[in-house]
Coordinates of C-alpha atoms in Angstrom, one line a residue:
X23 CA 42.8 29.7 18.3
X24 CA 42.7 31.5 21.9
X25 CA 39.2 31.4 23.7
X26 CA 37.9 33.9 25.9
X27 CA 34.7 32.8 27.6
X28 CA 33.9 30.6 24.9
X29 CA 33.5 33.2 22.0
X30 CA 37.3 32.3 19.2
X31 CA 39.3 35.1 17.9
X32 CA 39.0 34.2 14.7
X33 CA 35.9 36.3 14.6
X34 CA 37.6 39.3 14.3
X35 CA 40.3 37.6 11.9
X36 CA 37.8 36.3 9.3
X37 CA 34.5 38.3 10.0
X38 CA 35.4 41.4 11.9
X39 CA 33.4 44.3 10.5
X40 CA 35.6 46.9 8.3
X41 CA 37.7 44.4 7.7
X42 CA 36.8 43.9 3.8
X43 CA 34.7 40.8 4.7
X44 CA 31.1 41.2 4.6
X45 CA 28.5 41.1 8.5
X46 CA 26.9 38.4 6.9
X47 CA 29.7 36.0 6.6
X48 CA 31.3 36.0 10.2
X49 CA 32.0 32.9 11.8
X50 CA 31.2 33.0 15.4
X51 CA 32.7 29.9 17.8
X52 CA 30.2 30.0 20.9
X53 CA 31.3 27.0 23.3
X54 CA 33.0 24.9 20.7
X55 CA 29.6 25.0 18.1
X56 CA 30.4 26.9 14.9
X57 CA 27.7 29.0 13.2
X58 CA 27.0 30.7 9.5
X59 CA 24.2 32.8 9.5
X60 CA 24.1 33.0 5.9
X61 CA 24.4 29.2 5.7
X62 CA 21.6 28.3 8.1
X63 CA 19.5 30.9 6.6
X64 CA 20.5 29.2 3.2
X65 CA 19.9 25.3 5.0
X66 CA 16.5 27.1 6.3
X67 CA 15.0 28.1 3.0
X68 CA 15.8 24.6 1.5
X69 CA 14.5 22.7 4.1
X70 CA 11.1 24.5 3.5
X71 CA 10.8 24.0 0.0
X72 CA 11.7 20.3 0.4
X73 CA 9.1 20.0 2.9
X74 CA 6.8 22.2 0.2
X75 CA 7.5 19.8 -2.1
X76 CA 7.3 16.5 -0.2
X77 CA 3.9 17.6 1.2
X78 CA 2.3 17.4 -2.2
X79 CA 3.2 13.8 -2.8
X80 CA 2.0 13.1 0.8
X81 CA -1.6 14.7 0.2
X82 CA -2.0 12.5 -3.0
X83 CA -1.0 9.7 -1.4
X84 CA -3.8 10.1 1.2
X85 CA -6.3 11.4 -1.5
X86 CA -5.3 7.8 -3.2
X87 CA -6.1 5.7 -0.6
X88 CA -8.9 7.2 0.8
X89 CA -10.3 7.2 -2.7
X90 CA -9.7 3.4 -3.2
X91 CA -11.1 2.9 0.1
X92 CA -14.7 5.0 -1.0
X93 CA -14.6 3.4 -3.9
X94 CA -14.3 -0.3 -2.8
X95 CA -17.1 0.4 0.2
X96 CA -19.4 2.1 -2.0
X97 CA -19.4 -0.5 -5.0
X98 CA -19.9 -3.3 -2.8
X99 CA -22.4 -1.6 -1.1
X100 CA -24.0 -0.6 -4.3
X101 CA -23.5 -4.0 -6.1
X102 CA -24.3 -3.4 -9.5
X103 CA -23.7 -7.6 -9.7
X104 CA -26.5 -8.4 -7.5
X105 CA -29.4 -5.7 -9.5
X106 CA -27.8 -7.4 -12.7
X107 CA -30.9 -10.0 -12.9
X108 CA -33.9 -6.9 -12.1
X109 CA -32.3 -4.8 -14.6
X110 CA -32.7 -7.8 -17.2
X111 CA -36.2 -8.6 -16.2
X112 CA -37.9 -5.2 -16.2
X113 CA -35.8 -4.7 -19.1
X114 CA -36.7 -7.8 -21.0
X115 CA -38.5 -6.9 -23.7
X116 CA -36.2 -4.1 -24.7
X117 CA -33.4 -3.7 -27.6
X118 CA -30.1 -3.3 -27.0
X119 CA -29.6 0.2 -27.7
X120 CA -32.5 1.2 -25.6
X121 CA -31.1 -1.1 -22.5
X122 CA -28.1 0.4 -22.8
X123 CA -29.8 4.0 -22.3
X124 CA -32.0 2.9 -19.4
X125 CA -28.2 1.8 -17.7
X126 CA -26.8 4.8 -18.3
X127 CA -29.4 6.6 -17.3
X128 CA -29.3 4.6 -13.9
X129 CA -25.6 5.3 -13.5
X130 CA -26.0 9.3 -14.2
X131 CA -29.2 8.6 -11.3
X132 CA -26.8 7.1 -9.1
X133 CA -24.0 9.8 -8.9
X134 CA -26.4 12.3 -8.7
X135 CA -28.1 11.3 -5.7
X136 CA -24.9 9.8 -4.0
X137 CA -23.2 12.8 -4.7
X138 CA -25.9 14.9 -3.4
X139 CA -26.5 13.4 -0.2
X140 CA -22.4 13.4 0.3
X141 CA -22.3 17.4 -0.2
X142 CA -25.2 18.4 1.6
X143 CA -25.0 15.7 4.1
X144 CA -23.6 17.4 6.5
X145 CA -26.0 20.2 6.3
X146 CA -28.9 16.8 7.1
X147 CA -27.1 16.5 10.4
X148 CA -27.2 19.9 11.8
X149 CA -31.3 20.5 10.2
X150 CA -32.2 16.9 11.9
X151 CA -29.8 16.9 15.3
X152 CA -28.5 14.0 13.8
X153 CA -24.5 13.3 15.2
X154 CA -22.0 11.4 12.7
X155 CA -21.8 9.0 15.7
X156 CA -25.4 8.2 15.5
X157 CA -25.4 8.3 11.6
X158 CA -22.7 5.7 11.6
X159 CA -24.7 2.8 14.0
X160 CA -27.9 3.3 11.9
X161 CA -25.8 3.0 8.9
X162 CA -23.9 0.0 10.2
X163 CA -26.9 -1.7 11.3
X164 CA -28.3 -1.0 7.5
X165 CA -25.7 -2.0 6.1
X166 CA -25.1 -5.2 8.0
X167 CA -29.0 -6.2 7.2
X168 CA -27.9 -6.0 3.7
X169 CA -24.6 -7.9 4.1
X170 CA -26.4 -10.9 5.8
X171 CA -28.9 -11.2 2.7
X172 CA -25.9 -11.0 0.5
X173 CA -24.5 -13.9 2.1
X174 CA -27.4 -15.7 2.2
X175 CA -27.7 -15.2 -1.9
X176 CA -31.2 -13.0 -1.1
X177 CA -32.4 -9.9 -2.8
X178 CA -32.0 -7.3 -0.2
X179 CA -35.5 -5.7 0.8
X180 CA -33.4 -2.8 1.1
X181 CA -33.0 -2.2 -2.2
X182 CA -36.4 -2.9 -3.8
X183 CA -39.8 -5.1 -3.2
X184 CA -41.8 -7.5 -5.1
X185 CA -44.4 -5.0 -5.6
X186 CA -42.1 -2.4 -6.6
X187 CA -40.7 -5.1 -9.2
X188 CA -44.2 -5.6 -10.5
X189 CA -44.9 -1.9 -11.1
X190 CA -41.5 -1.1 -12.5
X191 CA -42.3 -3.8 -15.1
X192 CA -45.3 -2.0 -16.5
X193 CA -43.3 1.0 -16.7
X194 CA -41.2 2.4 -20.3
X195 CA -38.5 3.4 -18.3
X196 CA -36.9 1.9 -15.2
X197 CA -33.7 3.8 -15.3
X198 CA -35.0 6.4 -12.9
X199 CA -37.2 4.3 -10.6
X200 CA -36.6 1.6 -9.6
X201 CA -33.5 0.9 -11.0
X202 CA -31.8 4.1 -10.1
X203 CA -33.4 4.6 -7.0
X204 CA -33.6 2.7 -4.6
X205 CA -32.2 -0.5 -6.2
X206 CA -28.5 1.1 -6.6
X207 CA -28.6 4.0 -4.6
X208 CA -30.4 2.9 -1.8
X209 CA -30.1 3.5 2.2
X210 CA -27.1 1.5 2.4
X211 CA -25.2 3.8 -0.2
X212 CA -26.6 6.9 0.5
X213 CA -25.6 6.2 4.3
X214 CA -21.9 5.2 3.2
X215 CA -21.4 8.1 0.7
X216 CA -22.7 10.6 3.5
X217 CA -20.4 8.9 6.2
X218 CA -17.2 9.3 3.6
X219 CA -18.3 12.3 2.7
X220 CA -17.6 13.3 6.9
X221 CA -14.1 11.6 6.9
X222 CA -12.5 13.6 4.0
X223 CA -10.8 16.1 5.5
X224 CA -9.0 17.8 2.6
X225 CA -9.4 19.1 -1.5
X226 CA -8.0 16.3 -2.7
X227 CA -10.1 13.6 -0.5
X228 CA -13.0 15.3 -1.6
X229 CA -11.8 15.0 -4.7
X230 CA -11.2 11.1 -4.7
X231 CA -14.6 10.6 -3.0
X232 CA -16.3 12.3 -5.8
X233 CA -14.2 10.1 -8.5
X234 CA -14.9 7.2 -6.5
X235 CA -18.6 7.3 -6.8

């Protein structure tokens, strides 16, 4: 086809207007480079809903590993393992039906309070001029007290105290106190969930923190 300052004739042989084919279908040749408005409005709209619907897959996949992540920091932060031989002590003298109550009734005290402290934590900053920064080296120096006990096989003084033991033993029921609180859900955990609880940035990590306590 004959150019004239870059723009092809064939314009006004395929697209011209009155010439029985419709404005929107014109081909116009500008420097070599051949555009369809109709197709790039077409190419347009699927690339947005392919984008719509990869992004979906992509928030889950964040949601998923940030809600493995909570998960695996709170439980061994928790350790249910290590309050194993408390719970059987103050417990002792119990049946089986009424141990298994007092555990359930600890795990239902545990999510509670954890997921308390996780909403509202933020709202704990901002009353007590507390920064996340500063949360998070109180909480690592916490939690690093009660890593060094763990490897040293000790009961963390974190979590509860032999006077505490002794008391708990003369109560009916230690599913509240001390088994509850602070023996699961102590500083340690309540420092964690409310550090998490800053990190998740969208619905669904929210959403995967909550599962994940």
């Amino acid at each position: 086809p004959e150019r004239n300052s870059g723009v092809s004739r064939t314009e006004f042989a395929r697209g011209a207007p009155g010439a029985g084919v419709p404005h929107g279908l014109r081909t116009l040749t500008v420097g070599g480079c051949t555009t369809n408005a109709t197709r790039q409005r077409r190419s347009a709209g699927a690339s947005h809903s392919t984008a719509a619907r990869g992004g979906l897959p992509d928030a889950m996949n964040s949601a998923l590993t940030f809600g493995l992540g909570a998960f695996t920091s709170i439980f061994a932060i928790v350790d249910p393992f290590a309050a194993l031989p408390v719970f059987l002590a103050l417990t002792g003298r119990e049946t089986d039906g009424r141990r298994r109550a007092i555990a359930l009734r600890a795990a239902m005290t545990v999510f509670v309070v954890l997921a308390v402290f996780a909403t509202c934590g933020q709202l704990l900053f901002r009353f007590f001029g507390i920064s996340v920064a500063g949360c998070k080296s109180a909480g690592g120096i916490r939690v690093m007290g009660v890593a060094r006990d763990m490897m040293g096989a000790k009961h963390s003084s974190t979590k509860t105290t032999p006077g505490e033991e002794e008391e708990a033993a003369a109560k009916e029921d230690v599913g509240l106190i001390p088994v509850g609180i602070p023996l699961l859900s102590g500083p340690g955990a309540i420092a964690s969930a409310m550090l998490l609880a800053a990190r998740a940035d969208t619905l669904p990590e929210k959403g995967a923190l909550y599962l994940a306590l």
